[in-house]
Short mmCIF file of C-alpha atoms and ligand atoms in Angstrom, two decimals:
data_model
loop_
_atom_site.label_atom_id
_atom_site.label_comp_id
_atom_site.label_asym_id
_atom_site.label_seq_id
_atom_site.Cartn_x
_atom_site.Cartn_y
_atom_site.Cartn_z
CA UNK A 1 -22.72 6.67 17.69
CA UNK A 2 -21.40 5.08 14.44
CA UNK A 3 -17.96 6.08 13.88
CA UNK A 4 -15.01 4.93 11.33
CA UNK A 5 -13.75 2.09 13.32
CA UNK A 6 -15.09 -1.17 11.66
CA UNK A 7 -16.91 -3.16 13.82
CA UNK A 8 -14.71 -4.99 16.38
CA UNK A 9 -14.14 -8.82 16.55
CA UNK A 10 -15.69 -10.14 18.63
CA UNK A 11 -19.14 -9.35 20.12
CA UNK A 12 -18.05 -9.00 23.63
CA UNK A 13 -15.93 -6.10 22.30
CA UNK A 14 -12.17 -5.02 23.73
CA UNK A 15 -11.23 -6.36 26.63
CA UNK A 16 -8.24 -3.95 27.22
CA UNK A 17 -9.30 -0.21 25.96
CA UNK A 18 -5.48 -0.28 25.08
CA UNK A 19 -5.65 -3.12 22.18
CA UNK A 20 -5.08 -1.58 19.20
CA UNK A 21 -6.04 -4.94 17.35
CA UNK A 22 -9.06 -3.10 18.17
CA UNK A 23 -8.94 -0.63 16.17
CA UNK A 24 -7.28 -2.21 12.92
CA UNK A 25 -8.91 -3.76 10.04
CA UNK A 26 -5.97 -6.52 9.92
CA UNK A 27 -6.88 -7.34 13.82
CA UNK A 28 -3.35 -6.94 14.44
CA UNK A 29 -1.41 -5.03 17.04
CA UNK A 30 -0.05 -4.60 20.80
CA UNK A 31 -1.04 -1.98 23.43
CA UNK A 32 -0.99 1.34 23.30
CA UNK A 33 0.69 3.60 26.54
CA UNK A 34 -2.90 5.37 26.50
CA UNK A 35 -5.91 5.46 23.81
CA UNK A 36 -7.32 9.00 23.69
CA UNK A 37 -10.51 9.54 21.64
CA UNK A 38 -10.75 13.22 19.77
CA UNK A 39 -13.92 13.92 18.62
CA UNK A 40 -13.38 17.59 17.03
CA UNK A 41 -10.72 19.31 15.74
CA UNK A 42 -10.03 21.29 19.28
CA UNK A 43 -9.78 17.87 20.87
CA UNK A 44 -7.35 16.30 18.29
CA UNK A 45 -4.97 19.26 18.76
CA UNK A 46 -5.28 19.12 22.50
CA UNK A 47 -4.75 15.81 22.60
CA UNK A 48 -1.72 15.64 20.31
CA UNK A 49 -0.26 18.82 21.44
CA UNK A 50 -0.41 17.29 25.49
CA UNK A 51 1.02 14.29 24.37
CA UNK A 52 4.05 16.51 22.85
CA UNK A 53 4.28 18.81 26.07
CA UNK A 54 4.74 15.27 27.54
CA UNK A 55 7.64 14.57 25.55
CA UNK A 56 5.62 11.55 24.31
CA UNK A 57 4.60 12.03 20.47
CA UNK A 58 1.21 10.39 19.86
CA UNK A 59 0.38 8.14 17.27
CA UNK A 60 -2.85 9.39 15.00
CA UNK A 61 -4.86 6.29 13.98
CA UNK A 62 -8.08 6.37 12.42
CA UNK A 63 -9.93 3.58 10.54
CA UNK A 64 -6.69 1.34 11.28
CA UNK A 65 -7.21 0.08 7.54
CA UNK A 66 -3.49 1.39 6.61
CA UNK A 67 -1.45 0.49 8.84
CA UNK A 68 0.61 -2.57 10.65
CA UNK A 69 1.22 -2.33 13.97
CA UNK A 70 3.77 -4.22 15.85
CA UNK A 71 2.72 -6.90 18.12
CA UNK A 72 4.73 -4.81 21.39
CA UNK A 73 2.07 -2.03 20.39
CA UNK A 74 3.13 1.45 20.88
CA UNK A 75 4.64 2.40 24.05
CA UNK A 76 2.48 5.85 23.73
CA UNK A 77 0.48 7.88 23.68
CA UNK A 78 -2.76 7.06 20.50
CA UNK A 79 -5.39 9.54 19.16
CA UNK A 80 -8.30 7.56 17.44
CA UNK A 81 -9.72 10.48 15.32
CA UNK A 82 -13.55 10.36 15.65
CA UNK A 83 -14.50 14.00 14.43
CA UNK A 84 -17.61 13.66 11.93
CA UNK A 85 -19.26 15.68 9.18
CA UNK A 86 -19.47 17.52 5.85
CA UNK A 87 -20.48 21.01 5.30
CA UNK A 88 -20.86 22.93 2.04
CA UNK A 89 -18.33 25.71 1.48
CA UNK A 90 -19.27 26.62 -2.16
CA UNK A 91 -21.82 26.22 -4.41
CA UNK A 92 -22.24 27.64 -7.99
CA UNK A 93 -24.00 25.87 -11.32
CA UNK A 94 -20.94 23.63 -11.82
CA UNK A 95 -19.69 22.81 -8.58
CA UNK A 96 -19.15 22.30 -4.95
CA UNK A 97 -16.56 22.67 -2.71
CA UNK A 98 -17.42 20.90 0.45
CA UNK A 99 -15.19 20.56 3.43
CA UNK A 100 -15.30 16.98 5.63
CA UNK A 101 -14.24 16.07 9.08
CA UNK A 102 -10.97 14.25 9.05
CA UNK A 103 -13.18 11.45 11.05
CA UNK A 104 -15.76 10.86 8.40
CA UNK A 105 -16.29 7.24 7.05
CA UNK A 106 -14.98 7.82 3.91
CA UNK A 107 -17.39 5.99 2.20
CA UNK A 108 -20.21 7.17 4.00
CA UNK A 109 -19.03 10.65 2.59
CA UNK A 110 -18.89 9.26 -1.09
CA UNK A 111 -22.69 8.04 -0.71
CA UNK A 112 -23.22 11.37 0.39
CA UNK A 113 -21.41 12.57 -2.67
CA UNK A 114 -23.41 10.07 -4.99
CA UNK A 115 -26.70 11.30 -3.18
CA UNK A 116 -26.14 14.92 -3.85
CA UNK A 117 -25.26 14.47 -7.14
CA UNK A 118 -21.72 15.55 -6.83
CA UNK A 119 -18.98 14.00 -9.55
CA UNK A 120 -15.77 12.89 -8.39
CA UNK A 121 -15.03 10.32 -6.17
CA UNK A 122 -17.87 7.65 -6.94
CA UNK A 123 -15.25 5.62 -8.35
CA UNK A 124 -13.26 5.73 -4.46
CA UNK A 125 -16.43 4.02 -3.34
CA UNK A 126 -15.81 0.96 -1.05
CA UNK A 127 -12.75 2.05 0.55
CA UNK A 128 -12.72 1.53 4.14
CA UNK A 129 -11.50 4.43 6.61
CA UNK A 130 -11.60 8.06 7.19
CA UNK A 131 -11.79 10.82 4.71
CA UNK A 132 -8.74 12.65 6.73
CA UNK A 133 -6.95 9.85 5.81
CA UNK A 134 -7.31 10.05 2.11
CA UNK A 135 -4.49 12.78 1.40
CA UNK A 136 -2.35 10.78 3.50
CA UNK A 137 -1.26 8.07 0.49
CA UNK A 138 -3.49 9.93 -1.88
CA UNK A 139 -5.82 7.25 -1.93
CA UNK A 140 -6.85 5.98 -5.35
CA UNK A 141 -8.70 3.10 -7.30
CA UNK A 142 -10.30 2.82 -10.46
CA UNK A 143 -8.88 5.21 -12.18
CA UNK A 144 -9.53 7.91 -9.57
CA UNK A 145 -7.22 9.59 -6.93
CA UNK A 146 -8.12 11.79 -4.54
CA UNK A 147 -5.38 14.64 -5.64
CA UNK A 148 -7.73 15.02 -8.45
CA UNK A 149 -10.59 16.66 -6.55
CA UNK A 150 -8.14 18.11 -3.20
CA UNK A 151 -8.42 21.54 -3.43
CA UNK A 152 -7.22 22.17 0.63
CA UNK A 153 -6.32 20.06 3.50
CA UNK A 154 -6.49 22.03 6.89
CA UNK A 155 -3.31 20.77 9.04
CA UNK A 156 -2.28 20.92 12.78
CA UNK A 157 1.69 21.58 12.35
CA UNK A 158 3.12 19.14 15.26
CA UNK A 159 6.46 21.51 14.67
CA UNK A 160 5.18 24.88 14.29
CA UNK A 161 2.37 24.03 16.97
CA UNK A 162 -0.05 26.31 14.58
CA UNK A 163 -3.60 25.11 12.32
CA UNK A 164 -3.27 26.04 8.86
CA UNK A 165 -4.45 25.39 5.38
CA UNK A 166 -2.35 23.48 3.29
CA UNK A 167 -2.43 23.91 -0.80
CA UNK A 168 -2.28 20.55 -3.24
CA UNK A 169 0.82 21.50 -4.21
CA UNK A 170 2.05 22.22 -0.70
CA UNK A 171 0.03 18.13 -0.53
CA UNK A 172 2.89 17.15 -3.32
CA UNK A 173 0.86 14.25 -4.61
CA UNK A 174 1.96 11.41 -6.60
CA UNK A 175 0.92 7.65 -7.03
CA UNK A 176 -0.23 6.17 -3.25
CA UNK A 177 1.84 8.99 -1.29
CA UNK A 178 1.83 12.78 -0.60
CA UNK A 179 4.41 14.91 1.48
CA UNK A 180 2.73 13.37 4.77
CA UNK A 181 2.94 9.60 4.05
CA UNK A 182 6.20 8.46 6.47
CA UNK A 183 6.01 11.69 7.93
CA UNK A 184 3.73 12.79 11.44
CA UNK A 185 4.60 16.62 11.21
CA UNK A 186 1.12 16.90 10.51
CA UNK A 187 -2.39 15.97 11.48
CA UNK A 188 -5.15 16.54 9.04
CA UNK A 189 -8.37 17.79 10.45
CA UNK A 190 -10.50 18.42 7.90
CA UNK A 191 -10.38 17.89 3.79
CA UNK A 192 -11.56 20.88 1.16
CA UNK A 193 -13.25 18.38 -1.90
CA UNK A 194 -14.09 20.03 -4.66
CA UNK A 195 -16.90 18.15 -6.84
CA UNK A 196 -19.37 18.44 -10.15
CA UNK A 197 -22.73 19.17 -9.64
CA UNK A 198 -23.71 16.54 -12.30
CA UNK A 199 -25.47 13.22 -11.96
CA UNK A 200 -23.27 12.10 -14.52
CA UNK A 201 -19.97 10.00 -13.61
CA UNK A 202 -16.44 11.53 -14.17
CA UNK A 203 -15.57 9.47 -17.77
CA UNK A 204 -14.90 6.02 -17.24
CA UNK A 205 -10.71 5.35 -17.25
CA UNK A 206 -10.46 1.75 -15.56
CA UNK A 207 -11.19 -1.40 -18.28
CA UNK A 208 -12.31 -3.38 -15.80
CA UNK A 209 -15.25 -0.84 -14.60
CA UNK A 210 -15.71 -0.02 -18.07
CA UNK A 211 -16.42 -3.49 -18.91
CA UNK A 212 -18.55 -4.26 -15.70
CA UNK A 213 -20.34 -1.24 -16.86
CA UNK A 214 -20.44 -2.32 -20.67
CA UNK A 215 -19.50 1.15 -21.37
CA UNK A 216 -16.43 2.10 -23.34
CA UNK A 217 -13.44 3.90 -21.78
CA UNK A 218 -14.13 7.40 -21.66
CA UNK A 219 -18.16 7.51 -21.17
CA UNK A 220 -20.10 8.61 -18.39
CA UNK A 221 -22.46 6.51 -16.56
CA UNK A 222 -25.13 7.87 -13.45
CA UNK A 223 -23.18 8.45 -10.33
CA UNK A 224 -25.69 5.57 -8.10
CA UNK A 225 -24.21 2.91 -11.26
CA UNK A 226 -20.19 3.90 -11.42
CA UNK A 227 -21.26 3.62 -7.12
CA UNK A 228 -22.73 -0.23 -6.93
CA UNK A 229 -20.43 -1.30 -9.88
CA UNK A 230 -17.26 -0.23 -8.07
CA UNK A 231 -19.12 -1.94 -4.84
CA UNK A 232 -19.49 -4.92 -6.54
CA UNK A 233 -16.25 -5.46 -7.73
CA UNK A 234 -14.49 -4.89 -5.04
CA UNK A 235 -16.75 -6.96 -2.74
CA UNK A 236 -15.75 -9.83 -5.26
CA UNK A 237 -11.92 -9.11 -4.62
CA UNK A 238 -12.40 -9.18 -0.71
CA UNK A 239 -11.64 -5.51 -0.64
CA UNK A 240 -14.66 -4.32 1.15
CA UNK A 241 -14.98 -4.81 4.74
CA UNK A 242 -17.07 -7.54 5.93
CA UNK A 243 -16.08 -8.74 9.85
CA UNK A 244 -17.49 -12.55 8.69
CA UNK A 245 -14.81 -12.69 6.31
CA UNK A 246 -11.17 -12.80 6.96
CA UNK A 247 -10.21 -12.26 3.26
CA UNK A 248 -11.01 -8.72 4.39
CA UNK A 249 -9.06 -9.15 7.59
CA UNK A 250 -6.61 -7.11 5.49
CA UNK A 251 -4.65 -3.58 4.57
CA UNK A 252 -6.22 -3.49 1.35
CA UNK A 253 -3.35 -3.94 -0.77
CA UNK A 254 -0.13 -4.96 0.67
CA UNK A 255 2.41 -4.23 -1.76
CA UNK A 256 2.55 -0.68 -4.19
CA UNK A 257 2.37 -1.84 -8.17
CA UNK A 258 6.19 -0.95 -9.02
CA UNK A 259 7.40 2.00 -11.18
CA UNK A 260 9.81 1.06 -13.29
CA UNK A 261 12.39 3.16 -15.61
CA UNK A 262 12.71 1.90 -19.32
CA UNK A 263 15.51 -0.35 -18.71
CA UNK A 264 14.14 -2.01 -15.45
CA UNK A 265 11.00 -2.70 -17.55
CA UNK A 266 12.92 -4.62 -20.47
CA UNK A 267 14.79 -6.27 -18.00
CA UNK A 268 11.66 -7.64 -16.09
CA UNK A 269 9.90 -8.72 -19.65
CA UNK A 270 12.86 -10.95 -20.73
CA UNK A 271 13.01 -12.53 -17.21
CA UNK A 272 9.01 -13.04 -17.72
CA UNK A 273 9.84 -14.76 -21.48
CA UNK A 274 7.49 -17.42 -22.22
CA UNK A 275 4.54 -16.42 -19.82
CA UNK A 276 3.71 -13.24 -21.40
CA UNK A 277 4.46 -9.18 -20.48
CA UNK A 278 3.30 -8.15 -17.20
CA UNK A 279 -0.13 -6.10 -17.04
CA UNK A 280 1.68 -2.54 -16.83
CA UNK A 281 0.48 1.41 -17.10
CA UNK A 282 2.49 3.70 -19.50
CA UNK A 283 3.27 6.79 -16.69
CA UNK A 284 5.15 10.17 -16.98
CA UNK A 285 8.62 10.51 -18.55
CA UNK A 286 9.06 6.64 -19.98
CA UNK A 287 8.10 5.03 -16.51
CA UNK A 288 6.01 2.04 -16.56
CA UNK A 289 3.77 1.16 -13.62
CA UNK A 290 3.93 -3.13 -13.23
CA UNK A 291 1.19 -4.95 -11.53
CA UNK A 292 2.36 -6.17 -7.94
CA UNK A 293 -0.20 -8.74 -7.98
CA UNK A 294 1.00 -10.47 -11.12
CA UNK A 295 4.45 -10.61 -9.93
CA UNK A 296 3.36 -12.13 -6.72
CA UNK A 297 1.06 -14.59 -8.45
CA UNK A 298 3.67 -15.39 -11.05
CA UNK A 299 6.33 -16.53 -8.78
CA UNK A 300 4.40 -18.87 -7.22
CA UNK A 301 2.58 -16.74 -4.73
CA UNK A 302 -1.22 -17.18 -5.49
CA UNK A 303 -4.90 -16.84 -3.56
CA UNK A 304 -4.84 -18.82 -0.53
CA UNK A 305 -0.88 -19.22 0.27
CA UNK A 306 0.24 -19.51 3.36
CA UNK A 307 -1.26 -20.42 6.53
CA UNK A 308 1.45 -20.47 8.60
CA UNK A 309 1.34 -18.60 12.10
CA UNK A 310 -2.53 -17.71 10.96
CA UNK A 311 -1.99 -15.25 8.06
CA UNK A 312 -2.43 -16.22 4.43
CA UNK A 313 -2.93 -14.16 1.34
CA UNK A 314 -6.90 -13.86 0.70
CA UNK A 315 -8.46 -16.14 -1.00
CA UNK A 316 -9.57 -13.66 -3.25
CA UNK A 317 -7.57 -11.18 -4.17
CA UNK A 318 -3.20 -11.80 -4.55
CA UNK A 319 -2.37 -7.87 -3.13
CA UNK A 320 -4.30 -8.70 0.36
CA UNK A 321 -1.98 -10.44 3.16
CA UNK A 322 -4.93 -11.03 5.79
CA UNK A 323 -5.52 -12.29 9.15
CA UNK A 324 -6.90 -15.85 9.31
CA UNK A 325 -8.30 -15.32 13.13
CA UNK A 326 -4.57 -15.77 15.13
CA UNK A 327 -2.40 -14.62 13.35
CA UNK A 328 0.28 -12.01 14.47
CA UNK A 329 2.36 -8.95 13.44
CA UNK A 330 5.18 -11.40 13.09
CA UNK A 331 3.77 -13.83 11.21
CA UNK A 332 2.44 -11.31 8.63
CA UNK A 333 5.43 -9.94 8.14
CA UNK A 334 7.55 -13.19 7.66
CA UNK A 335 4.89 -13.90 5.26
CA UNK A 336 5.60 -9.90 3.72
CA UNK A 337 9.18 -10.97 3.32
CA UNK A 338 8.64 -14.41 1.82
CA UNK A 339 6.70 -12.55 -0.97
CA UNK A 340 9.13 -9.36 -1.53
CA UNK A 341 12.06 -12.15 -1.44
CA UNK A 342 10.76 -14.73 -3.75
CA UNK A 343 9.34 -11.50 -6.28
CA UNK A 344 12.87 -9.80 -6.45
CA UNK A 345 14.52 -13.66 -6.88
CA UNK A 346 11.69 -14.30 -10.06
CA UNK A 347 12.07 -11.61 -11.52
CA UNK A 348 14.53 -8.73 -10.15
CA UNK A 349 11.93 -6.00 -8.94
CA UNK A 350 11.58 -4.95 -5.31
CA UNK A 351 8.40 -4.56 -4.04
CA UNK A 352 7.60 -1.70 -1.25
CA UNK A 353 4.90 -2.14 1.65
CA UNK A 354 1.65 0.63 0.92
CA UNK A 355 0.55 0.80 4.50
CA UNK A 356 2.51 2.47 7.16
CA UNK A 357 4.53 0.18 9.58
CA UNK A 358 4.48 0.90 13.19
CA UNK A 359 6.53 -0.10 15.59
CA UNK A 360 7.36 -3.04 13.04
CA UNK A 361 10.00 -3.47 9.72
CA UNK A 362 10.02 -5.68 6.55
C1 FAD B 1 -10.19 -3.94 2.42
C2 FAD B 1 -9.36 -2.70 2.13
C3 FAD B 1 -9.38 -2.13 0.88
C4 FAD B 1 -8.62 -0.97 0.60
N1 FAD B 1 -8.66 -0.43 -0.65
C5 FAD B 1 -7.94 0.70 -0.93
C6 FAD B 1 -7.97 1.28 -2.25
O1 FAD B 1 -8.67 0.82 -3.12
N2 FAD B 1 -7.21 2.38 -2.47
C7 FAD B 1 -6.43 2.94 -1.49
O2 FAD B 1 -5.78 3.95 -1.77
N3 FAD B 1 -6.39 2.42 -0.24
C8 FAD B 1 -7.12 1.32 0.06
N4 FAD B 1 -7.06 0.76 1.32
C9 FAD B 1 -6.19 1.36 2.33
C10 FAD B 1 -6.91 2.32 3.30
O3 FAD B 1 -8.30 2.05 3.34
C11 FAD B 1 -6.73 3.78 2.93
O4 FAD B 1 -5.36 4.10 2.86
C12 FAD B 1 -7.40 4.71 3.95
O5 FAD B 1 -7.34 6.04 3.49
C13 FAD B 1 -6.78 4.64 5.34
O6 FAD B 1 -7.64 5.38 6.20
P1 FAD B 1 -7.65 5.11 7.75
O7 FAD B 1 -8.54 6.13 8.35
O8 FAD B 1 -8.00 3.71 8.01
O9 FAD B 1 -6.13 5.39 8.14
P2 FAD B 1 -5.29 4.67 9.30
O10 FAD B 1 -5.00 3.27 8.91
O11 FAD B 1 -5.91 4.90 10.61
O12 FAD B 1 -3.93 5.49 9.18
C14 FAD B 1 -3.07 5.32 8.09
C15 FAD B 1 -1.91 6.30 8.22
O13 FAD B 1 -2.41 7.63 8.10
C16 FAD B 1 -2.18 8.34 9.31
N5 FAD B 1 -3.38 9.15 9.56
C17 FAD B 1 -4.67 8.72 9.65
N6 FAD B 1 -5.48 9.76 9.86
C18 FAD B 1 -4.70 10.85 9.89
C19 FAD B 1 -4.95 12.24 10.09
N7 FAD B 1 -6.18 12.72 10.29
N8 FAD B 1 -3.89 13.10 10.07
C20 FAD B 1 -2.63 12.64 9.88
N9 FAD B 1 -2.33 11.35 9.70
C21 FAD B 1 -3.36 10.47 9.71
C22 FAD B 1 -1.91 7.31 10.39
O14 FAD B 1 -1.09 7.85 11.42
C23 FAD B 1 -1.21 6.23 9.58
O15 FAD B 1 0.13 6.56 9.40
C24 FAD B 1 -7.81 -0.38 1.62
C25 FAD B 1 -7.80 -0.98 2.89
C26 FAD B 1 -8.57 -2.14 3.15
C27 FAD B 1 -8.54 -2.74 4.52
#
């Protein structure tokens, strides 16, 4: 049965069920106490809710493409969500609202999407994991987010021991993070999308697309083009999966692009005199979103560094710490650090981890 774990490495598969190196696109990570697979919603609350009654909260991992887990593991219990499916809720001339296993490849669902002719999330195409997942850090790329389309995320509260429907604003979403990013009160077990009937792509907001597109900001292109143009770049960046290719050995991303107030931004352009402004993003209320990967690559951090202990940045892409084949937790980290260190010494901005650390620190 195909399910959202990417394929494991090698071909003779795990040889402890426990390994959650397993089950993690960086290949990284100890044992777990126990591994429980839920494959519907009534088994992911069973199994969570046990592990609680056990006095042993469980650890919900899906894809493993978000997270770093330490190289002790987890001394408990772990739910791998494998609930699949997408069902139509609502359908009028304009729209759908369709509601999708927290288990669902997430881009299997967007080919769906495409497929149907549904707008909204062709541009999230590419992005490894599950579709519960995508709330979690409001997952976002090329000028989409998923907040945009969210209309309900149905919840099992770990503190009220009760299944309910949360609201986006209840979600609180905001750039890579909601209200359950750093937080395991919850456990999402199925997502409420609501999408365009239209062929048509949402406008075009990302340069980059817009220019792999030859379109100018703001048009629409067919769903099936915004789909294998997004692919494409991304595949070119190493941020696709591909188990033959350890530049994908990754968590995406490493590092969040900073938000910086007014002053912090003036003070980072006259420490970056003489090799130009950074790539930023004019946000809400004067802040200024910097890119991460310029930093990095502007203090001396570029494709291909490192090597040590088996983890380098890819070769590809400056955001993406990755596995070489051995590397470690440990030596990813150290690595993690290096970067943050020399970043904040260059030019005086801190930058912050996107996935979730388990059992692990920076
Ligand atoms: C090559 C690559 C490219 C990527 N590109 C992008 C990108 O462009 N944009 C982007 O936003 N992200 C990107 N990511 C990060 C990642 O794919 C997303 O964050 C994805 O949504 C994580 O899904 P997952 O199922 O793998 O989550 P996991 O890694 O399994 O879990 C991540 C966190 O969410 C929690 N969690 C997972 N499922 C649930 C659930 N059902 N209920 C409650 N908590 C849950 C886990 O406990 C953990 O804390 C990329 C990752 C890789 C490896």
């Amino acid at each position: 049965m195909p399910d959202v774990s990417h394929e494991p490495p090698t071909a003779a598969g795990p040889l402890d069920p426990r390994a959650l190196s397993d089950y993690t696109t960086l290949r990284l990570g100890g044992p777990a106490g126990q591994v429980h697979t839920a494959e519907d919603p009534q088994q992911i609350v069973h199994f969570v809710r046990a592990a609680a009654r056990n006095g042993q909260p469980a650890m919900v991992l899906a894809g493993g493409s978000n997270v770093v887990i330490g190289d002790a593991g987890v001394p408990g219990p772990v739910v791998l969500i494998r609930s699949r499916g997408a069902e139509v809720l609502e359908q009028t001339d304009d729209a759908v609202v369709v509601r999708v296993a927290a288990g669902e490849p997430w881009d299997e669902f967007v080919a769906t999407a495409v497929d149907a002719g549904w707008s909204g999330v062709e541009c999230l195409s590419g992005i490894p994991g599950s579709a519960g997942a995508t709330p979690i850090q409001n997952v976002g790329a090329y000028g989409q987010e998923v907040a945009e389309t969210i209309v309900g995320v149905e919840v099992y509260d770990r503190l009220d021991d009760t299944v309910r429907r949360m609201t986006p604003d209840e979600c609180r979403f905001a750039y890579r993070t909601s209200v359950f990013k750093h937080n395991d009160r919850w456990v999402v077990l199925s997502v409420d999308f609501r999408l365009a009937r239209s062929n048509e792509s949402a406008p075009v907001r990302y340069a980059e697309l817009a220019k792999a597109l030859a379109v100018a900001q703001g048009d629409r292109v067919p769903l099936r083009e915004a789909r294998a143009a997004v692919r494409a770049l991304r595949a070119g960046k190493g941020m696709v999966l591909d188990p033959a290719d350890h530049d994908t050995w990754s968590v995406g991303s490493f590092f969040t692009n900073p938000v910086l107030d007014a002053a912090a931004y003036e003070f980072l352009r006259t420490r970056a005199a003489g090799i130009g402004d950074p790539p930023s993003w004019p946000g809400p209320g004067g802040l200024v979103k910097v890119s991460a990967a310029w930093l990095i690559d502007k203090s001396g951090f570029t494709k291909g560094y490192g090597g040590r202990g088996g983890v380098a940045i890819s070769g590809k892409h400056t955001l993406a710490l990755t596995n070489r084949g051995q590397g470690s937790t440990a030596a990813l980290l150290d690595l993690a650090r290096e970067i943050r260190d020399g970043v904040h010494e260059r030019f005086g901005v801190t930058l912050h981890p996107e996935p979730v650390l388990v059992n692990c620190s920076l």
